[in-house]
PDB file of C-alpha atoms in Angstrom:
ATOM      1  CA  TYR C  25       0.074   0.497  -0.126  1.00  0.00           C
ATOM      2  CA  SER C  26       1.054   3.143  -0.897  1.00  0.00           C
ATOM      3  CA  ARG C  27       0.465   6.933  -1.214  1.00  0.00           C
ATOM      4  CA  TYR C  28       4.029   7.971  -2.233  1.00  0.00           C
ATOM      5  CA  SER C  29       4.361   9.428  -6.234  1.00  0.00           C
ATOM      6  CA  GLN C  30       7.452   7.853  -6.841  1.00  0.00           C
ATOM      7  CA  LEU C  31       8.448   4.864  -6.082  1.00  0.00           C
ATOM      8  CA  GLN C  32      11.666   3.169  -6.728  1.00  0.00           C
ATOM      9  CA  PRO C  33      12.143  -0.518  -5.161  1.00  0.00           C
ATOM     10  CA  GLY C  34      15.223  -1.620  -3.797  1.00  0.00           C
ATOM     11  CA  ASP C  35      16.582  -4.929  -2.387  1.00  0.00           C
ATOM     12  CA  TYR C  36      14.461  -7.189   0.357  1.00  0.00           C
ATOM     13  CA  ASP C  37      14.453  -9.708   2.622  1.00  0.00           C
ATOM     14  CA  LEU C  38      12.115 -12.272   1.851  1.00  0.00           C
ATOM     15  CA  PRO C  39       9.561 -14.479   4.811  1.00  0.00           C
ATOM     16  CA  LYS C  40      11.727 -17.008   6.407  1.00  0.00           C
ATOM     17  CA  LEU C  41       9.231 -20.141   5.973  1.00  0.00           C
ATOM     18  CA  ASP C  42      10.141 -23.153   8.419  1.00  0.00           C
ATOM     19  CA  GLY C  43       8.690 -26.245   8.168  1.00  0.00           C
ATOM     20  CA  PHE C  44       7.028 -25.195   4.793  1.00  0.00           C
ATOM     21  CA  LEU C  45       7.105 -26.508   1.125  1.00  0.00           C
ATOM     22  CA  ALA C  46       6.660 -22.794  -1.349  1.00  0.00           C
ATOM     23  CA  GLU C  47       5.650 -23.035  -4.564  1.00  0.00           C
ATOM     24  CA  GLU C  48       5.516 -19.745  -6.678  1.00  0.00           C
ATOM     25  CA  ILE C  49       2.572 -18.695  -8.311  1.00  0.00           C
ATOM     26  CA  ASP C  50       3.258 -15.976 -11.323  1.00  0.00           C
ATOM     27  CA  LEU C  51       1.898 -12.677 -11.388  1.00  0.00           C
ATOM     28  CA  GLY C  52       3.843 -11.253 -14.295  1.00  0.00           C
ATOM     29  CA  GLU C  53       5.186  -7.629 -13.660  1.00  0.00           C
ATOM     30  CA  ALA C  54       4.413  -5.907 -10.671  1.00  0.00           C
ATOM     31  CA  SER C  55       1.977  -3.176 -11.117  1.00  0.00           C
ATOM     32  CA  TRP C  56      -0.912  -0.495  -9.669  1.00  0.00           C
ATOM     33  CA  GLU C  57      -3.902  -3.128  -9.560  1.00  0.00           C
ATOM     34  CA  LYS C  58      -6.746  -0.712  -7.669  1.00  0.00           C
ATOM     35  CA  THR C  59      -6.996   2.187  -4.847  1.00  0.00           C
ATOM     36  CA  GLU C  60      -8.260   1.160  -1.503  1.00  0.00           C
ATOM     37  CA  THR C  61      -9.292   3.340   1.629  1.00  0.00           C
ATOM     38  CA  VAL C  62      -7.290   2.403   5.221  1.00  0.00           C
ATOM     39  CA  ASN C  63      -8.737   4.979   7.371  1.00  0.00           C
ATOM     40  CA  GLY C  64     -10.178   7.696   5.291  1.00  0.00           C
ATOM     41  CA  LEU C  65      -6.893   7.966   3.256  1.00  0.00           C
ATOM     42  CA  ALA C  66      -6.431   6.624  -0.128  1.00  0.00           C
ATOM     43  CA  TYR C  67      -3.967   4.170  -1.556  1.00  0.00           C
ATOM     44  CA  ARG C  68      -2.620   3.051  -4.235  1.00  0.00           C
ATOM     45  CA  VAL C  69      -2.408  -1.041  -3.796  1.00  0.00           C
ATOM     46  CA  ALA C  70       0.211  -3.621  -5.626  1.00  0.00           C
ATOM     47  CA  THR C  71       0.542  -7.557  -4.750  1.00  0.00           C
ATOM     48  CA  LEU C  72       4.625  -8.053  -5.003  1.00  0.00           C
ATOM     49  CA  LYS C  73       4.391 -12.076  -4.122  1.00  0.00           C
ATOM     50  CA  LYS C  74       1.975 -14.986  -3.923  1.00  0.00           C
ATOM     51  CA  GLN C  75       2.997 -18.058  -2.866  1.00  0.00           C
ATOM     52  CA  LEU C  76       1.297 -21.561  -2.146  1.00  0.00           C
ATOM     53  CA  LEU C  77       2.495 -22.803   1.233  1.00  0.00           C
ATOM     54  CA  PHE C  78       2.442 -26.874   2.145  1.00  0.00           C
ATOM     55  CA  PRO C  79       3.286 -27.051   5.597  1.00  0.00           C
ATOM     56  CA  GLN C  80       5.654 -30.299   6.261  1.00  0.00           C
ATOM     57  CA  ARG C  81       4.725 -30.749   9.957  1.00  0.00           C
ATOM     58  CA  SER C  82       1.932 -30.278  12.705  1.00  0.00           C
ATOM     59  CA  GLY C  83       1.761 -27.398  15.243  1.00  0.00           C
ATOM     60  CA  LYS C  84       1.855 -23.575  15.140  1.00  0.00           C
ATOM     61  CA  LEU C  85       4.312 -22.560  12.406  1.00  0.00           C
ATOM     62  CA  ARG C  86       5.287 -18.814  12.057  1.00  0.00           C
ATOM     63  CA  ILE C  87       5.640 -16.964   8.818  1.00  0.00           C
ATOM     64  CA  ALA C  88       8.276 -14.345   9.346  1.00  0.00           C
ATOM     65  CA  PRO C  89       7.718 -10.594   8.200  1.00  0.00           C
ATOM     66  CA  MET C  90       9.170  -9.539   4.590  1.00  0.00           C
ATOM     67  CA  THR C  91      11.048  -6.464   4.668  1.00  0.00           C
ATOM     68  CA  LEU C  92      11.321  -4.386   1.683  1.00  0.00           C
ATOM     69  CA  ASN C  93      13.485  -1.392   0.768  1.00  0.00           C
ATOM     70  CA  TYR C  94      12.504   1.759  -1.340  1.00  0.00           C
ATOM     71  CA  ARG C  95      13.420   5.187  -2.576  1.00  0.00           C
ATOM     72  CA  VAL C  96      10.767   7.744  -2.686  1.00  0.00           C
ATOM     73  CA  ASN C  97      10.148  10.934  -4.753  1.00  0.00           C
ATOM     74  CA  ALA C  98      13.095  10.583  -6.166  1.00  0.00           C
ATOM     75  CA  GLY C  99      13.633  13.294  -9.147  1.00  0.00           C
ATOM     76  CA  PHE C 100      15.917  15.139 -11.246  1.00  0.00           C
ATOM     77  CA  PHE C 101      17.344  17.530  -8.672  1.00  0.00           C
ATOM     78  CA  SER C 102      16.647  14.913  -5.411  1.00  0.00           C
ATOM     79  CA  ASN C 103      17.604  11.320  -4.805  1.00  0.00           C
ATOM     80  CA  GLY C 104      14.376  10.766  -3.045  1.00  0.00           C
ATOM     81  CA  THR C 105      14.208   9.652   0.599  1.00  0.00           C
ATOM     82  CA  PRO C 106      14.811   5.788   1.521  1.00  0.00           C
ATOM     83  CA  VAL C 107      12.187   4.162   3.168  1.00  0.00           C
ATOM     84  CA  ARG C 108      12.250   0.866   4.947  1.00  0.00           C
ATOM     85  CA  ILE C 109       9.222  -1.045   5.690  1.00  0.00           C
ATOM     86  CA  THR C 110       8.224  -4.418   7.313  1.00  0.00           C
ATOM     87  CA  SER C 111       4.965  -6.514   6.962  1.00  0.00           C
ATOM     88  CA  ASN C 112       3.144  -8.094   9.886  1.00  0.00           C
ATOM     89  CA  ALA C 113       4.176 -11.702  11.220  1.00  0.00           C
ATOM     90  CA  ALA C 114       1.659 -14.621  10.778  1.00  0.00           C
ATOM     91  CA  GLU C 115       1.121 -17.735  12.137  1.00  0.00           C
ATOM     92  CA  VAL C 116      -0.412 -21.318  11.005  1.00  0.00           C
ATOM     93  CA  ASN C 117      -2.252 -23.792  12.623  1.00  0.00           C
ATOM     94  CA  VAL C 118      -1.512 -27.208  11.410  1.00  0.00           C
ATOM     95  CA  MET C 119      -3.262 -30.167  12.416  1.00  0.00           C
ATOM     96  CA  ASP C 120      -1.807 -33.842  12.296  1.00  0.00           C
ATOM     97  CA  LEU C 121      -3.607 -36.226   9.598  1.00  0.00           C
ATOM     98  CA  PRO C 122      -5.581 -38.679  11.500  1.00  0.00           C
ATOM     99  CA  ALA C 123      -3.935 -41.367  13.202  1.00  0.00           C
ATOM    100  CA  ASP C 124      -5.265 -43.888  11.288  1.00  0.00           C
ATOM    101  CA  LYS C 125      -2.953 -44.021   8.216  1.00  0.00           C
ATOM    102  CA  PRO C 126      -3.160 -46.873   6.129  1.00  0.00           C
ATOM    103  CA  GLU C 127      -0.082 -48.320   4.862  1.00  0.00           C
ATOM    104  CA  ASP C 128      -0.545 -47.594   1.220  1.00  0.00           C
ATOM    105  CA  PHE C 129      -0.554 -43.860   1.951  1.00  0.00           C
ATOM    106  CA  ILE C 130       1.443 -42.209  -0.618  1.00  0.00           C
ATOM    107  CA  GLY C 131       1.733 -38.643   0.661  1.00  0.00           C
ATOM    108  CA  ALA C 132      -1.341 -36.655  -0.749  1.00  0.00           C
ATOM    109  CA  VAL C 133      -3.441 -34.833   0.562  1.00  0.00           C
ATOM    110  CA  GLY C 134      -6.412 -32.997  -1.646  1.00  0.00           C
ATOM    111  CA  ASP C 135      -8.541 -34.970  -4.121  1.00  0.00           C
ATOM    112  CA  LEU C 136      -6.799 -37.294  -6.276  1.00  0.00           C
ATOM    113  CA  LYS C 137      -7.821 -39.931  -9.658  1.00  0.00           C
ATOM    114  CA  MET C 138      -5.592 -42.798 -10.490  1.00  0.00           C
ATOM    115  CA  GLU C 139      -4.363 -44.057 -14.031  1.00  0.00           C
ATOM    116  CA  LEU C 140      -2.855 -47.253 -14.915  1.00  0.00           C
ATOM    117  CA  SER C 141      -1.430 -48.239 -18.261  1.00  0.00           C
ATOM    118  CA  VAL C 142       1.021 -51.201 -19.543  1.00  0.00           C
ATOM    119  CA  ALA C 143       2.150 -50.797 -23.554  1.00  0.00           C
ATOM    120  CA  ASN C 144       2.338 -55.043 -24.070  1.00  0.00           C
ATOM    121  CA  THR C 145       1.630 -57.694 -21.731  1.00  0.00           C
ATOM    122  CA  THR C 146       2.707 -60.130 -23.881  1.00  0.00           C
ATOM    123  CA  VAL C 147       6.554 -60.039 -24.210  1.00  0.00           C
ATOM    124  CA  LYS C 148      10.000 -62.510 -24.457  1.00  0.00           C
ATOM    125  CA  ALA C 149      11.802 -63.249 -21.913  1.00  0.00           C
ATOM    126  CA  ASN C 150      14.248 -60.182 -21.523  1.00  0.00           C
ATOM    127  CA  GLU C 151      12.329 -57.502 -22.983  1.00  0.00           C
ATOM    128  CA  ALA C 152      11.355 -54.457 -21.136  1.00  0.00           C
ATOM    129  CA  ILE C 153       7.879 -53.822 -20.248  1.00  0.00           C
ATOM    130  CA  ASP C 154       6.494 -50.339 -19.239  1.00  0.00           C
ATOM    131  CA  LEU C 155       4.421 -50.030 -16.921  1.00  0.00           C
ATOM    132  CA  THR C 156       2.974 -46.729 -15.999  1.00  0.00           C
ATOM    133  CA  ILE C 157       0.907 -44.852 -13.148  1.00  0.00           C
ATOM    134  CA  LYS C 158      -0.435 -41.571 -12.688  1.00  0.00           C
ATOM    135  CA  PHE C 159      -2.034 -39.523 -10.478  1.00  0.00           C
ATOM    136  CA  SER C 160      -3.862 -36.248 -11.215  1.00  0.00           C
ATOM    137  CA  GLY C 161      -6.327 -33.915  -9.745  1.00  0.00           C
ATOM    138  CA  ARG C 162      -6.159 -30.861  -7.565  1.00  0.00           C
ATOM    139  CA  ALA C 163      -3.510 -31.854  -4.469  1.00  0.00           C
ATOM    140  CA  ASN C 164      -0.162 -31.477  -2.871  1.00  0.00           C
ATOM    141  CA  LEU C 165       1.189 -33.668  -6.082  1.00  0.00           C
ATOM    142  CA  LYS C 166       4.908 -32.500  -5.816  1.00  0.00           C
ATOM    143  CA  LEU C 167       5.126 -34.410  -2.287  1.00  0.00           C
ATOM    144  CA  VAL C 168       3.481 -37.548  -3.560  1.00  0.00           C
ATOM    145  CA  ASN C 169       6.076 -40.587  -2.992  1.00  0.00           C
ATOM    146  CA  ALA C 170       6.581 -43.065  -5.570  1.00  0.00           C
ATOM    147  CA  PRO C 171       4.200 -45.959  -4.899  1.00  0.00           C
ATOM    148  CA  THR C 172       5.983 -49.225  -4.037  1.00  0.00           C
ATOM    149  CA  LEU C 173       5.041 -52.053  -6.393  1.00  0.00           C
ATOM    150  CA  SER C 174       5.372 -55.586  -5.867  1.00  0.00           C
ATOM    151  CA  PHE C 175       7.009 -57.465  -8.699  1.00  0.00           C
ATOM    152  CA  PRO C 176       7.828 -61.189  -9.059  1.00  0.00           C
ATOM    153  CA  THR C 177      10.948 -62.160  -8.260  1.00  0.00           C
ATOM    154  CA  ASP C 178      11.908 -62.632 -11.793  1.00  0.00           C
ATOM    155  CA  PHE C 179      11.164 -59.410 -12.825  1.00  0.00           C
ATOM    156  CA  GLU C 180      14.302 -57.147 -12.863  1.00  0.00           C
ATOM    157  CA  ALA C 181      12.989 -53.608 -11.972  1.00  0.00           C
ATOM    158  CA  TYR C 182      14.294 -50.047 -12.268  1.00  0.00           C
ATOM    159  CA  ASP C 183      13.256 -47.144 -10.288  1.00  0.00           C
ATOM    160  CA  PRO C 184      10.498 -45.002 -11.414  1.00  0.00           C
ATOM    161  CA  LYS C 185      10.972 -41.980 -13.877  1.00  0.00           C
ATOM    162  CA  ILE C 186       8.952 -39.096 -12.788  1.00  0.00           C
ATOM    163  CA  THR C 187       6.866 -36.882 -14.924  1.00  0.00           C
ATOM    164  CA  ASP C 188       5.391 -33.872 -13.678  1.00  0.00           C
ATOM    165  CA  ARG C 189       2.492 -31.972 -15.584  1.00  0.00           C
ATOM    166  CA  ILE C 190       1.803 -29.631 -12.692  1.00  0.00           C
ATOM    167  CA  THR C 191       0.267 -26.258 -12.545  1.00  0.00           C
ATOM    168  CA  VAL C 192       0.665 -23.916  -9.301  1.00  0.00           C
ATOM    169  CA  ASN C 193      -2.343 -20.934  -9.199  1.00  0.00           C
ATOM    170  CA  ALA C 194      -4.107 -19.239  -6.376  1.00  0.00           C
ATOM    171  CA  GLY C 195      -6.910 -22.188  -7.006  1.00  0.00           C
ATOM    172  CA  GLY C 196      -3.760 -24.753  -5.515  1.00  0.00           C
ATOM    173  CA  MET C 197      -1.755 -26.964  -7.389  1.00  0.00           C
ATOM    174  CA  ASN C 198      -3.057 -28.706 -10.251  1.00  0.00           C
ATOM    175  CA  GLY C 199      -2.237 -31.627 -12.693  1.00  0.00           C
ATOM    176  CA  SER C 200      -0.472 -34.672 -12.784  1.00  0.00           C
ATOM    177  CA  ARG C 201       2.444 -36.590 -11.465  1.00  0.00           C
ATOM    178  CA  GLU C 202       3.363 -39.451 -13.404  1.00  0.00           C
ATOM    179  CA  PHE C 203       5.712 -43.026 -12.155  1.00  0.00           C
ATOM    180  CA  GLN C 204       6.959 -44.881 -15.256  1.00  0.00           C
ATOM    181  CA  TYR C 205       8.320 -48.301 -14.378  1.00  0.00           C
ATOM    182  CA  LEU C 206      10.772 -50.780 -16.254  1.00  0.00           C
ATOM    183  CA  VAL C 207      10.624 -53.777 -15.351  1.00  0.00           C
ATOM    184  CA  ILE C 208      12.208 -56.785 -17.327  1.00  0.00           C
ATOM    185  CA  PRO C 209      10.730 -60.478 -16.615  1.00  0.00           C
ATOM    186  CA  ARG C 210      13.975 -62.955 -17.033  1.00  0.00           C
ATOM    187  CA  HIS C 211      11.981 -65.964 -17.268  1.00  0.00           C
ATOM    188  CA  GLU C 212       9.251 -67.214 -19.364  1.00  0.00           C
ATOM    189  CA  GLY C 213       5.753 -68.198 -17.620  1.00  0.00           C
ATOM    190  CA  ASP C 214       2.714 -66.190 -16.804  1.00  0.00           C
ATOM    191  CA  TYR C 215       3.091 -63.562 -14.166  1.00  0.00           C
ATOM    192  CA  THR C 216       0.293 -60.877 -12.146  1.00  0.00           C
ATOM    193  CA  VAL C 217       1.316 -58.083 -10.975  1.00  0.00           C
ATOM    194  CA  GLY C 218      -0.883 -56.382  -8.281  1.00  0.00           C
ATOM    195  CA  PRO C 219      -4.050 -55.279  -7.482  1.00  0.00           C
ATOM    196  CA  PHE C 220      -2.435 -52.038  -7.181  1.00  0.00           C
ATOM    197  CA  THR C 221      -3.964 -49.578  -3.913  1.00  0.00           C
ATOM    198  CA  PHE C 222      -2.679 -46.761  -2.915  1.00  0.00           C
ATOM    199  CA  SER C 223      -4.237 -44.129  -0.013  1.00  0.00           C
ATOM    200  CA  TYR C 224      -4.866 -40.538  -0.035  1.00  0.00           C
ATOM    201  CA  PHE C 225      -6.091 -37.897   2.656  1.00  0.00           C
ATOM    202  CA  ASP C 226      -8.887 -35.961   1.493  1.00  0.00           C
ATOM    203  CA  PRO C 227      -9.205 -32.649   3.508  1.00  0.00           C
ATOM    204  CA  THR C 228     -13.082 -31.968   2.051  1.00  0.00           C
ATOM    205  CA  SER C 229     -14.460 -35.142   4.055  1.00  0.00           C
ATOM    206  CA  ALA C 230     -11.639 -35.293   6.438  1.00  0.00           C
ATOM    207  CA  GLN C 231     -11.035 -39.177   5.686  1.00  0.00           C
ATOM    208  CA  TYR C 232      -8.551 -41.073   3.796  1.00  0.00           C
ATOM    209  CA  LYS C 233      -9.460 -42.477   0.297  1.00  0.00           C
ATOM    210  CA  ARG C 234      -8.375 -45.337  -1.364  1.00  0.00           C
ATOM    211  CA  LEU C 235      -8.332 -45.387  -5.192  1.00  0.00           C
ATOM    212  CA  SER C 236      -7.504 -49.251  -6.753  1.00  0.00           C
ATOM    213  CA  LYS C 237      -6.752 -50.701  -9.701  1.00  0.00           C
ATOM    214  CA  GLU C 238      -7.010 -54.503 -10.961  1.00  0.00           C
ATOM    215  CA  ALA C 239      -3.778 -57.002 -11.132  1.00  0.00           C
ATOM    216  CA  VAL C 240      -2.481 -57.140 -14.349  1.00  0.00           C
ATOM    217  CA  THR C 241      -1.373 -60.450 -15.629  1.00  0.00           C
ATOM    218  CA  PHE C 242       1.930 -60.904 -17.895  1.00  0.00           C
ATOM    219  CA  HIS C 243       2.230 -63.318 -20.480  1.00  0.00           C
ATOM    220  CA  ILE C 244       6.560 -64.053 -21.112  1.00  0.00           C
ATOM    221  CA  GLU C 245       7.290 -66.344 -23.802  1.00  0.00           C
ATOM    222  CA  LYS C 246      10.641 -67.677 -24.276  1.00  0.00           C
ATOM    223  CA  GLY C 247      13.366 -65.737 -25.259  1.00  0.00           C
ATOM    224  CA  ASP C 248      16.547 -66.144 -27.351  1.00  0.00           C
ATOM    225  CA  GLY C 249      18.205 -66.638 -24.551  1.00  0.00           C
ATOM    226  CA  SER C 250      20.219 -63.690 -24.319  1.00  0.00           C
ATOM    227  CA  ALA C 251      20.013 -60.894 -21.358  1.00  0.00           C
ATOM    228  CA  ALA C 252      18.881 -57.397 -22.392  1.00  0.00           C
ATOM    229  CA  ASN C 253      21.302 -54.953 -22.054  1.00  0.00           C
ATOM    230  CA  MET C 254      19.318 -52.323 -20.501  1.00  0.00           C
ATOM    231  CA  ALA C 255      19.055 -49.049 -18.409  1.00  0.00           C
ATOM    232  CA  GLY C 256      16.464 -47.445 -16.474  1.00  0.00           C
ATOM    233  CA  PRO C 257      14.547 -44.710 -17.375  1.00  0.00           C
ATOM    234  CA  SER C 258      16.390 -41.426 -17.279  1.00  0.00           C
TER     235      SER C 258
END
């Protein structure tokens, strides 16, 4: 909020965010947005910074003040006057998640959906299989943990490749986080992977909810006898 006719920004100290994951919301170039009357005086108003904060622990978390340095009313014959301003601090009370946390909880809080896709369920031994699990919705997607999958002992599995398609705006964090698993069956036969169940916390209903997909059966045919020389997803 400002009543100065000329305002030149200098350096600034950002708020200290102990205990939060912070995601910036792109505001573009700051500009005067409107005029507000405070205690009978008219001020020009601009939004300088906006973030989404995701608390990483429960309890009372403090957002420290933000301090900015300006030079006001500078002109041709004057360097202006330095002004230092400091915002108020803020506190957030963060509740624990309910204690009955499922074992398949993946760290997601929000509204979530799941898709499962497999490129091919019939391959030869030592050929690669791509299995992809995609979570989408409005949630803390960047904090979603890679699902722990149980593959048959005859399958060689690599750590998943993670692909994020996430947007951050005033409405929250939206989009998807995708986990692509590359696995290589080493012997012929029929193998089942799954079923797939993962839980997240829905703050609207204040309950844990479970996402599920049916098991996938793979038919592995006899290979050429040579082991695949492959690396995991990069």
